[in-house]
Amino acid sequence: MTRFEMKQRKLDATAERVLGMVMPQGAPWANDLRQDALNRLLSMGLPQGRDEYWRWTKPDSLTADRPAKAAVFQSDDTPLFTALDRLKLVFVDGVFDATASDALEGENLEIMRLTDALGSDIHWVKDAYGALEKRAQDPVDRPLATLNTAFATDGIVIRATGPVTRPVSLIYLHRDETSDAILHHVIKLDAGAELTLLENGPAAARFNKVMEIEVADGARFHHVRAQGRDHERRAVTHLFASVGSDAAFKSFTMTANGVLTRNEVFIDIVGDDSVAHVAGAAMGDGDFLHDDTVFITHAGLRCESRQVFKKVLRNGAKGVFQGKILVKQAAQKTDGYQISQGLLLDEDSQFLAKPELEIYADDVACSHGSTVGAINEDALFYLQSRGVPHAEATDLLTLAFLAEAIDEIEDEAISADILNRLEGWLARRRG
Amino acid sequence: MLEIKNLHVKLQEEDKQILKGVNLTVGAGEVHAIMGPNGSGKSTTSYVLSGRDGYEVTEGEALLNGQNLLDMEPEERAAAGLFLAFQYPVEIPGVGNMTFLRTAVNAQRKARGEDELSATEFLKLVREKAKSLKIDADMLKRPVNVGFSGGEKKRNEILQMAMLEPQLCILDETDSGLDVDAMKLVAEGVNALRDSKRSFVVITHYQRLLDHIKPDVVHIMSNGRIIKSGGPELALEVEHNGYADLLAEQEQA
């Protein structure tokens, strides 16, 4: 088969796949944006296993007509973030549940359900919906995000007009074992605004989520998410961000379990003197694949970016990291850091990493590292010789391994919550 | 307290016999020093007693208060009262020194069926012990041994010993890498723990540590065996004449 025929076959399969999908209707401008996304999708095609960007993570179950069944997991964990004063917004299998949620209001906050925003005649979302997603298609196609823009059925749009003291907390419940959810959130922080966004829960049997975040000059955005523990759930998420000058973007993700997770992050630092940190701690046991695919572009002066990704893998679990820092010619004095590490708790697990730097400016400091290894035997013996039992010592060293990623969370109450959850996961697996 | 009988040990990976019949009895409250040239088996003895991987006991036994140490996991040996102060204390990035100490103290209490210390009780205890070893709050907050100087690492070992209150302490070349002042501080820490029930085995190359920690018995180890035992004067003899005379004497015998 020629390259052309292969591409044609891919496009045919994509057309076939979307044929039966229903595009939600809204205001004419919104319908146009969705149609534009659909056209873009039909010309790029859904991902296939032979695509370079999907080399280690097979996309088939994410693109299939129907999601595979995922049993609903009855967790005995205490829910996350309960001690915080927060604005709770609940989605059940990808559908906003107004009665279970707090009222859509808050100080310095404009907040609305996506379907309402896309249905109104004039709304700031008009310039934002799908905009960052579209911009992120170069140099690599991200077709599952484009599919999302075309067909998202629900989501939330948030605009912070100043400092927002109560974190906005999105809670994703999973009740139906065949649910297939497509959510799209649009977030905008005006100049000088501050917002903390929390996300937790498995969301659905199959979950496709896009979040577009615009961080204006002097604004600060904090994001902490915990992806739900349901063993059989599958998720593909995209986080698209544009960061202005003197601004901060910080995102941390914890993933424990889930048969397939692909988290893509695409950050454009367009302003000067800003920071963008993205971190992840993932723990997988058995049939588990976790993929972090990150692309950070530096276009402004004196900006700092950090990528800190740690994965603990056991019983044949697989971890993937594809991370890139692109420093454009004008982005002098860039400080870029990237670390990805896999801790293998046995010989069956794997960690695959592709760290990349592409630098066109001549006055920058960029470093990247990627390691894979087992528990340090000397440290283990040291702990045991002090009376700490083998299993407990292994856990302590595992948490120590994850610490650099968890340290990226600024709020102490939130990081304590996350740490608790990780300790619980480890304790349940003690042999 | 400690009885080592005819202990033979080889390396697991290669066919190399390290200990060739070590006999040693340490009574309660006694301090024994083991001296000897490099490669004589001093550190191996300490590792085998504490349960480090990589060694195979081919013959003999080691008893702590009548319990067979060699059948136990390293953490069980610790709970039974054994403590090894490492020659090279291990750095553990990501684990705070406080967390480490508290986890160790409570794990041992739990293993012995005692109540765990509360955070307040623990803090009070650790502050008191740290003060006498001139360990400041900053050292307690940092990750275990990370960025510690040689002297700080050894003081941290003694702090752990003071917190865990073991019955038998093995000090593996605790004087190595220490200046005179640091050595005094460490020795004071050790001496403060001496009592009629606690025993020490001090492994060292040099007599000078024994000026500060006075031993009851001195043993000379060579080629996997203890070749001579005597009083503190034996250490002075080594200091003056080196090991050569003793080794030659041994060969003739």
XYZ file of C-alpha atoms in Angstrom:
684
model
C 0.000 0.000 0.000
C 1.360 3.437 -0.851
C 1.547 6.201 1.672
C -1.295 7.963 -0.116
C -3.491 4.860 0.014
C -2.742 4.433 3.689
C -3.773 8.007 4.411
C -6.912 7.590 2.303
C -7.798 4.449 4.229
C -7.315 6.317 7.483
C -9.593 9.156 6.345
C -12.231 6.687 5.183
C -12.170 4.982 8.560
C -12.511 8.365 10.269
C -15.486 9.357 8.093
C -17.051 5.982 8.862
C -16.480 6.485 12.594
C -18.058 9.957 12.839
C -20.954 9.170 10.533
C -23.151 7.950 13.344
C -22.177 10.669 15.802
C -24.575 13.464 16.605
C -23.246 17.000 16.620
C -24.951 18.987 19.372
C -26.631 22.148 18.087
C -26.231 25.632 19.528
C -26.002 29.182 18.253
C -24.948 29.496 14.590
C -21.405 30.625 15.519
C -21.025 27.562 17.743
C -22.289 25.229 15.044
C -19.747 26.776 12.662
C -16.912 26.165 15.104
C -17.998 22.541 15.505
C -18.318 22.070 11.762
C -14.864 23.565 11.273
C -13.503 21.073 13.787
C -15.242 18.206 12.018
C -13.754 19.295 8.683
C -10.307 19.472 10.232
C -10.805 16.013 11.743
C -11.868 14.552 8.409
C -8.735 15.900 6.772
C -6.294 14.677 9.430
C -7.915 11.388 10.400
C -8.206 9.681 13.775
C -4.977 8.273 15.248
C -3.796 4.804 14.367
C -1.197 2.516 15.884
C 1.261 3.188 13.110
C 1.321 6.949 13.766
C 4.641 8.016 15.284
C 2.898 10.011 18.020
C 0.980 6.864 19.046
C 3.857 4.440 18.813
C 3.691 3.200 22.393
C 0.036 3.767 23.169
C -2.467 1.987 20.962
C -5.365 4.358 20.253
C -7.827 1.694 18.998
C -9.935 1.526 22.146
C -10.141 5.333 22.190
C -11.329 5.597 18.588
C -13.601 2.512 18.471
C -17.331 3.008 17.833
C -18.206 1.887 21.323
C -16.311 2.005 24.589
C -15.261 -1.249 26.226
C -17.176 -1.986 29.402
C -15.641 -0.642 32.586
C -16.907 -1.959 35.901
C -17.873 0.727 38.379
C -15.359 0.662 41.206
C -16.716 0.868 44.730
C -14.020 2.845 46.459
C -13.700 2.846 50.209
C -11.364 5.826 50.021
C -12.389 9.019 51.684
C -13.257 11.477 48.904
C -10.587 13.975 47.951
C -10.530 17.676 48.728
C -13.447 17.416 51.203
C -11.810 19.635 53.798
C -11.520 22.532 51.367
C -14.038 25.311 50.968
C -14.736 24.875 47.253
C -17.321 25.345 44.548
C -18.466 21.845 43.671
C -19.585 20.957 40.155
C -20.650 17.385 39.568
C -20.743 15.432 36.327
C -22.239 11.955 36.224
C -20.995 9.863 33.300
C -20.212 13.097 31.502
C -23.505 14.896 32.182
C -23.647 17.949 34.415
C -25.762 17.302 37.494
C -27.193 20.672 38.571
C -28.905 19.363 41.699
C -25.741 17.753 43.037
C -23.708 20.855 42.202
C -23.342 24.218 43.881
C -24.915 27.259 42.238
C -22.928 28.552 39.265
C -21.706 31.721 40.900
C -18.838 33.106 42.900
C -16.789 36.177 43.590
C -14.839 37.337 40.504
C -16.311 34.410 38.629
C -18.405 34.024 35.517
C -19.351 30.421 35.203
C -21.773 28.631 32.901
C -22.536 25.243 31.472
C -20.859 24.817 28.055
C -24.105 24.016 26.271
C -25.656 27.239 27.581
C -22.643 29.297 26.527
C -22.605 27.770 23.048
C -26.327 28.461 22.746
C -26.164 32.168 23.466
C -25.804 34.854 20.847
C -22.979 36.793 22.395
C -20.499 35.246 24.691
C -16.736 35.539 25.297
C -16.493 31.829 24.548
C -17.152 32.693 20.907
C -13.477 33.597 20.514
C -12.217 30.805 22.722
C -14.056 27.564 21.970
C -11.680 25.292 20.045
C -9.222 28.152 19.461
C -6.299 26.804 21.471
C -7.088 23.271 20.326
C -6.858 24.427 16.712
C -3.605 26.276 17.319
C -2.062 23.172 18.920
C -2.453 21.068 15.762
C 0.904 22.235 14.553
C 3.419 20.549 14.320
C 1.658 17.366 15.476
C -1.956 16.339 14.845
C -4.099 15.865 17.952
C -7.230 14.508 16.291
C -8.936 13.194 19.420
C -9.051 16.771 20.694
C -10.532 17.936 17.409
C -13.126 15.186 17.659
C -13.906 16.566 21.094
C -14.394 20.132 19.833
C -16.799 18.861 17.177
C -18.856 16.557 19.390
C -18.471 17.597 23.062
C -21.816 17.186 24.765
C -21.138 19.028 27.988
C -18.567 20.952 29.970
C -18.098 24.136 31.875
C -16.889 27.581 30.918
C -15.214 29.682 33.563
C -13.943 33.214 33.459
C -12.011 34.592 36.402
C -12.092 38.374 36.454
C -9.971 38.763 39.601
C -8.638 36.628 42.431
C -10.999 33.699 43.096
C -10.521 32.479 46.652
C -12.696 29.347 46.521
C -11.235 26.624 44.313
C -13.560 25.333 41.606
C -13.826 21.586 42.008
C -14.998 19.369 39.164
C -16.149 15.953 40.338
C -16.520 13.236 37.736
C -18.677 10.311 38.817
C -18.849 7.045 36.937
C -22.059 5.019 37.369
C -22.757 3.398 34.012
C -20.306 0.731 32.917
C -20.668 1.541 29.229
C -20.691 5.334 29.416
C -18.826 7.321 26.772
C -18.245 10.924 27.797
C -16.918 13.875 25.827
C -16.413 16.987 27.931
C -14.957 20.308 26.882
C -14.062 23.048 29.352
C -13.037 26.586 28.456
C -11.265 28.654 31.078
C -10.141 32.232 30.873
C -8.204 34.153 33.454
C -8.301 37.903 32.908
C -5.239 40.019 33.685
C -4.338 39.671 37.355
C -6.901 36.950 38.045
C -6.202 33.849 40.143
C -7.951 30.519 40.014
C -7.442 27.064 41.475
C -9.152 24.275 39.591
C -9.516 20.790 41.036
C -10.650 17.709 39.163
C -11.224 14.214 40.429
C -12.993 11.021 39.513
C -13.031 8.454 36.712
C -15.818 10.242 34.754
C -16.937 7.375 32.508
C -15.998 4.012 30.993
C -14.397 6.032 28.220
C -13.593 9.666 28.729
C -12.433 12.246 26.216
C -11.769 15.594 27.814
C -10.406 18.847 26.490
C -9.592 21.832 28.626
C -8.577 25.123 27.035
C -7.027 27.666 29.379
C -6.053 31.196 28.621
C -3.914 32.811 31.277
C -3.653 36.557 30.687
C -0.839 38.835 31.885
C -0.212 38.684 35.607
C -2.734 35.888 36.147
C -2.103 32.687 38.118
C -3.694 29.334 37.375
C -3.367 26.277 39.596
C -4.653 22.913 38.559
C -4.666 19.678 40.552
C -6.385 16.592 39.307
C -6.764 13.005 40.451
C -7.848 10.580 37.789
C -10.241 7.993 39.183
C -9.246 4.559 40.335
C -11.679 2.435 38.284
C -9.477 -0.329 36.920
C -11.037 -0.645 33.476
C -11.654 2.986 32.625
C -10.009 4.585 29.605
C -9.238 8.260 29.243
C -7.709 10.631 26.768
C -7.311 14.198 27.960
C -5.887 17.338 26.406
C -4.877 20.427 28.264
C -4.237 23.402 26.005
C -2.879 26.559 27.561
C -1.717 29.945 26.459
C 0.282 31.881 29.038
C 0.820 35.649 28.904
C 3.449 37.817 30.615
C 4.291 37.691 34.354
C 1.843 34.835 34.609
C 1.911 31.404 36.212
C 0.481 28.111 35.073
C 0.849 25.102 37.363
C -0.699 21.727 36.823
C -0.337 18.467 38.749
C -1.984 15.149 37.943
C -2.183 11.988 40.016
C -3.184 8.788 38.280
C -3.696 5.509 40.104
C -5.058 2.635 38.030
C -7.153 2.842 34.880
C -6.407 0.482 32.019
C -5.491 3.294 29.633
C -4.688 6.946 30.195
C -3.247 9.358 27.681
C -2.740 12.847 29.071
C -1.602 15.413 26.552
C -0.470 18.848 27.616
C 0.253 21.624 25.187
C 1.446 24.927 26.599
C 2.331 28.031 24.646
C 4.228 30.569 26.694
C 3.630 33.658 24.594
C 4.512 36.386 27.105
C 7.681 37.313 28.981
C 8.771 36.477 32.559
C 6.256 33.698 33.108
C 6.389 30.215 34.572
C 4.702 27.021 33.446
C 5.024 23.873 35.546
C 3.432 20.584 34.739
C 3.887 17.501 36.891
C 2.471 14.030 37.246
C 2.636 11.086 39.626
C 1.255 7.839 38.222
C 0.997 4.433 39.825
C -0.042 1.357 37.934
C -0.454 -2.295 38.732
C -0.950 -4.994 36.089
C -2.943 -4.127 32.983
C -2.176 -0.417 33.043
C -0.838 1.947 30.466
C -0.171 5.544 31.345
C 1.056 8.046 28.796
C 2.105 11.643 29.380
C 2.655 13.529 26.171
C 3.794 17.089 26.750
C 4.718 19.909 24.409
C 5.842 23.247 25.815
C 6.675 26.160 23.517
C 8.685 29.132 24.687
C 8.093 32.254 22.610
C 8.697 34.989 25.215
C 11.734 36.220 27.123
C 13.007 34.924 30.479
C 10.336 32.283 31.029
C 10.738 29.153 33.073
C 9.127 25.803 32.380
C 9.287 22.542 34.336
C 8.092 19.077 33.446
C 8.320 16.565 36.310
C 6.842 13.134 35.635
C 7.207 10.064 37.829
C 5.666 6.666 37.324
C 5.609 3.667 39.657
C 4.963 0.471 37.744
C 4.376 -3.116 38.841
C 3.066 -6.442 37.582
C 3.574 -5.657 33.914
C 2.302 -2.068 33.974
C 3.573 0.225 31.253
C 4.496 3.900 31.430
C 5.067 6.220 28.490
C 6.502 9.731 28.398
C 6.879 11.918 25.328
C 7.966 15.379 26.332
C 9.222 18.268 24.332
C 10.520 21.748 24.994
C 10.536 23.999 21.949
C 12.421 27.256 22.371
C 11.777 29.734 19.613
C 14.481 32.037 18.353
C 13.178 35.077 20.223
C 12.833 33.242 23.544
C 16.165 34.260 25.038
C 16.997 33.513 28.685
C 14.628 30.580 28.718
C 15.027 28.214 31.653
C 13.619 24.809 30.749
C 13.704 21.684 32.880
C 12.337 18.287 32.134
C 12.610 15.064 34.113
C 10.815 11.785 33.540
C 11.468 8.744 35.689
C 10.097 5.254 35.957
C 10.362 3.131 39.083
C 9.889 -0.520 38.207
C 8.857 -2.658 41.157
C 9.420 -5.881 39.223
C 10.964 -7.158 36.011
C 7.711 -7.345 34.027
C 6.982 -3.624 33.923
C 8.234 -1.129 31.367
C 8.878 2.572 31.092
C 9.306 4.129 27.639
C 10.469 7.704 27.275
C 11.183 10.132 24.500
C 12.542 13.411 25.882
C 13.106 16.110 23.279
C 14.599 19.578 23.150
C 14.381 21.808 20.118
C 16.152 25.108 20.654
C 16.555 28.028 18.283
C 17.596 30.729 20.776
C 21.263 30.930 21.709
C 21.096 32.134 25.320
C 19.054 29.516 27.178
C 19.453 26.963 29.963
C 17.595 23.763 29.240
C 18.116 20.405 30.870
C 16.375 17.133 30.508
C 16.789 13.729 32.057
C 15.075 10.411 31.912
C 15.810 7.422 34.113
C 14.373 4.047 34.833
C 15.320 1.857 37.764
C 14.363 -0.331 40.676
C 14.212 0.417 44.397
C 17.667 1.329 45.732
C 18.850 -1.777 47.616
C 21.261 0.141 49.844
C 18.537 2.501 51.008
C 16.196 -0.445 51.550
C 18.729 -2.248 53.721
C 19.478 0.931 55.652
C 15.798 1.308 56.527
C 15.422 -2.376 57.407
C 18.496 -2.259 59.614
C 16.678 0.443 61.596
C 13.730 -1.863 62.099
C 11.440 -0.735 59.270
C 9.844 -3.857 57.701
C 10.596 -4.583 54.049
C 7.125 -3.670 52.722
C 6.919 -0.436 54.686
C 10.456 0.511 53.659
C 9.602 -0.105 49.994
C 6.562 2.169 50.320
C 8.584 4.894 51.977
C 11.138 4.803 49.144
C 8.357 4.753 46.540
C 6.807 7.891 48.030
C 10.271 9.456 48.161
C 10.576 8.738 44.449
C 7.270 10.526 43.794
C 8.101 13.432 46.106
C 9.623 15.705 43.453
C 6.385 15.605 41.473
C 4.156 16.082 44.531
C 6.303 19.029 45.633
C 5.000 20.868 42.585
C 1.644 21.293 44.360
C 1.776 24.628 46.140
C -1.174 24.237 48.486
C -0.222 22.120 51.504
C -3.726 20.899 52.287
C -4.127 19.677 48.717
C -0.753 17.972 48.604
C -1.496 16.270 51.940
C -4.717 14.922 50.407
C -2.835 13.603 47.396
C -0.113 12.057 49.541
C -2.737 10.323 51.649
C -4.289 8.821 48.559
C -0.932 7.557 47.320
C -0.105 6.029 50.703
C -3.444 4.240 50.684
C -2.812 2.846 47.223
C 0.565 1.477 48.328
C -0.739 0.074 51.619
C -3.438 -1.914 49.791
C -0.765 -3.576 47.680
C 1.526 -4.710 50.437
C 2.434 -8.337 50.029
C 24.620 -10.912 74.992
C 26.343 -11.743 71.691
C 27.828 -15.112 70.885
C 29.483 -15.785 67.553
C 30.538 -19.387 67.128
C 32.807 -20.657 64.380
C 31.268 -18.300 61.786
C 32.196 -19.054 58.185
C 30.935 -16.714 55.473
C 31.480 -16.554 51.729
C 30.366 -14.062 49.113
C 27.169 -15.184 47.399
C 28.207 -14.107 43.923
C 31.695 -15.541 43.879
C 33.440 -18.400 45.521
C 35.376 -16.316 47.996
C 35.531 -17.194 51.684
C 35.674 -14.040 53.797
C 35.155 -15.285 57.351
C 36.913 -18.498 58.271
C 35.770 -19.380 61.753
C 35.096 -16.266 63.840
C 34.516 -16.795 67.552
C 33.476 -13.893 69.731
C 31.550 -13.557 72.973
C 30.458 -10.155 74.234
C 28.906 -9.925 77.679
C 26.269 -7.427 78.826
C 27.689 -3.955 79.412
C 30.997 -4.743 77.741
C 32.793 -2.799 75.054
C 34.830 -4.839 72.595
C 37.041 -3.381 69.918
C 37.906 -5.211 66.729
C 41.006 -4.018 64.922
C 42.802 -5.416 61.930
C 44.239 -4.657 58.531
C 42.108 -3.891 55.466
C 40.269 -6.885 54.066
C 40.494 -8.906 57.255
C 36.711 -9.337 57.518
C 35.768 -6.710 60.127
C 33.062 -4.975 58.088
C 31.815 -8.294 56.707
C 31.235 -9.439 60.282
C 29.081 -6.359 60.925
C 27.104 -6.793 57.686
C 26.465 -10.485 58.278
C 25.256 -9.794 61.796
C 22.863 -7.093 60.591
C 21.557 -9.189 57.683
C 22.803 -7.533 54.534
C 22.235 -9.436 51.271
C 25.123 -10.887 49.315
C 26.684 -13.121 51.942
C 26.260 -16.820 52.562
C 26.847 -18.347 55.962
C 28.420 -21.752 55.330
C 29.040 -22.729 58.950
C 28.569 -21.528 62.491
C 26.036 -19.356 64.272
C 25.460 -15.968 65.851
C 23.187 -15.567 68.855
C 21.822 -12.377 70.403
C 20.500 -13.111 73.884
C 20.132 -16.737 72.826
C 18.139 -15.929 69.650
C 19.624 -17.074 66.372
C 20.280 -13.819 64.493
C 21.084 -15.484 61.196
C 17.522 -16.779 60.758
C 15.990 -13.319 61.110
C 15.180 -10.526 58.646
C 17.227 -7.340 59.108
C 14.243 -5.534 60.652
C 13.668 -8.393 63.121
C 17.299 -8.202 64.201
C 16.841 -4.475 64.788
C 13.710 -5.079 66.855
C 15.612 -7.731 68.825
C 18.071 -5.017 69.843
C 20.835 -4.989 67.239
C 22.095 -1.712 65.792
C 24.743 -1.137 63.160
C 26.254 2.327 62.797
C 27.251 2.332 59.123
C 30.711 3.119 57.873
C 29.040 4.862 54.935
C 25.564 6.041 55.988
C 23.156 5.902 53.046
C 21.597 9.043 51.558
C 17.849 8.804 50.973
C 16.542 11.735 48.902
C 12.848 12.403 49.409
C 12.622 10.942 52.923
C 12.865 13.517 55.702
C 15.159 12.687 58.588
C 12.305 13.167 61.074
C 9.988 10.853 59.157
C 12.786 8.303 58.965
C 13.488 8.422 62.705
C 9.851 8.276 63.675
C 9.086 5.416 61.292
C 12.043 3.448 62.674
C 11.242 4.088 66.344
C 7.581 3.202 65.927
C 8.256 0.146 63.751
C 10.477 -1.277 66.476
C 8.024 -0.456 69.243
C 5.280 -2.109 67.230
C 7.404 -5.213 66.627
C 7.982 -5.473 70.363
C 4.295 -5.031 71.148
C 4.711 -1.551 72.642
C 2.552 1.505 71.954
C 3.768 3.814 69.202
C 5.033 7.236 70.258
C 2.713 10.146 69.604
C 4.008 13.038 67.519
C 4.459 15.164 70.647
C 6.299 12.471 72.598
C 8.515 11.775 69.632
C 9.356 15.436 69.047
C 10.264 15.950 72.675
C 12.539 12.923 72.645
C 14.250 13.724 69.380
C 14.940 17.339 70.350
C 16.491 16.285 73.623
C 18.747 13.653 72.015
C 19.672 15.865 69.066
C 20.736 18.695 71.332
C 23.398 16.646 73.097
C 24.842 15.623 69.727
C 24.745 19.232 68.485
C 22.371 18.285 65.707
C 20.367 21.356 64.745
C 16.766 21.592 63.621
C 17.844 22.052 60.023
C 19.595 18.667 59.950
C 16.457 17.020 61.242
C 14.375 18.593 58.524
C 16.592 17.666 55.611
C 16.305 14.389 53.713
C 18.193 11.534 55.375
C 21.967 12.172 55.089
C 21.517 14.184 51.870
C 24.079 16.990 51.746
C 25.385 16.050 55.219
C 29.107 16.394 55.844
C 31.052 13.302 56.927
C 30.805 14.367 60.557
C 27.071 15.120 60.314
C 26.411 11.684 58.849
C 28.191 9.960 61.719
C 26.431 12.122 64.313
C 23.176 11.218 62.633
C 24.045 7.529 63.093
C 24.617 8.096 66.800
C 21.318 10.006 67.019
C 19.512 7.013 65.547
C 21.277 4.799 68.071
C 20.210 7.067 70.910
C 16.602 7.086 69.696
C 16.382 3.333 69.155
C 18.149 2.356 72.416
C 19.507 -0.955 71.152
C 21.098 -3.616 73.361
C 24.011 -4.333 71.084
C 25.620 -1.562 69.048
C 28.111 -2.296 66.311
C 30.111 0.746 65.225
C 31.696 0.127 61.846
C 34.637 2.495 61.463
C 32.625 5.310 62.951
C 35.849 7.316 63.256
C 36.645 7.254 59.553
C 36.444 10.654 57.930
C 36.118 12.525 61.220
C 38.295 15.323 62.520
C 39.356 15.303 66.165
C 36.473 17.457 67.395
C 33.848 15.478 65.528
C 35.329 12.257 66.849
C 35.095 13.537 70.420
C 31.479 14.509 69.909
C 30.624 11.086 68.513
C 32.535 9.348 71.317
C 30.655 11.410 73.917
C 27.427 10.336 72.303
C 28.445 6.715 72.519
C 29.687 7.005 76.080
C 26.415 8.580 77.151
C 24.693 5.379 76.047
C 27.017 3.037 77.941
C 25.405 1.205 80.785
C 25.531 -2.178 82.456
C 23.038 -3.729 80.032
C 24.163 -2.296 76.703
C 27.112 -3.767 74.804
C 29.276 -2.347 72.042
C 31.432 -3.764 69.302
C 33.672 -1.015 67.966
C 35.366 -1.716 64.645
C 38.270 0.586 63.923
C 41.630 0.884 62.234
C 43.091 3.265 64.732
C 43.758 3.316 68.403
C 42.773 6.981 68.746
C 39.024 6.280 68.866
C 39.727 3.915 71.746
C 41.214 6.805 73.726
C 37.703 8.198 73.795
C 35.665 5.014 73.920
C 37.513 2.806 76.377
C 37.208 -0.880 75.465
C 37.156 -3.793 77.891
C 38.543 -6.205 75.338
C 40.501 -5.685 72.107
C 40.516 -8.285 69.331
C 42.815 -8.410 66.334
C 41.256 -9.815 63.194
C 43.183 -11.083 60.218
C 42.285 -13.164 57.214
C 38.773 -13.998 58.429
C 39.671 -14.964 62.008
C 40.298 -13.339 65.353
C 43.967 -14.036 65.891
C 44.558 -12.375 69.213
C 42.516 -10.913 72.065
C 43.651 -8.863 75.011
C 43.081 -5.727 77.076
C 43.299 -2.086 75.918
C 47.103 -2.437 75.870
C 46.781 -4.588 72.734
C 45.493 -1.598 70.817
C 48.465 0.480 71.943
C 50.796 -2.279 70.827
C 49.260 -2.186 67.347
C 49.536 1.589 67.284
C 53.282 1.351 67.979
C 54.289 -1.687 65.967
C 51.604 -2.076 63.281
C 50.038 -5.433 62.475
C 53.151 -6.992 60.915
C 54.554 -8.475 64.139
C 51.194 -9.945 65.139
C 50.669 -11.455 61.721
C 54.166 -12.957 61.690
C 53.572 -14.373 65.179
C 50.328 -15.905 63.925
C 52.038 -17.510 60.949
C 54.668 -19.109 63.145
C 51.997 -20.540 65.410
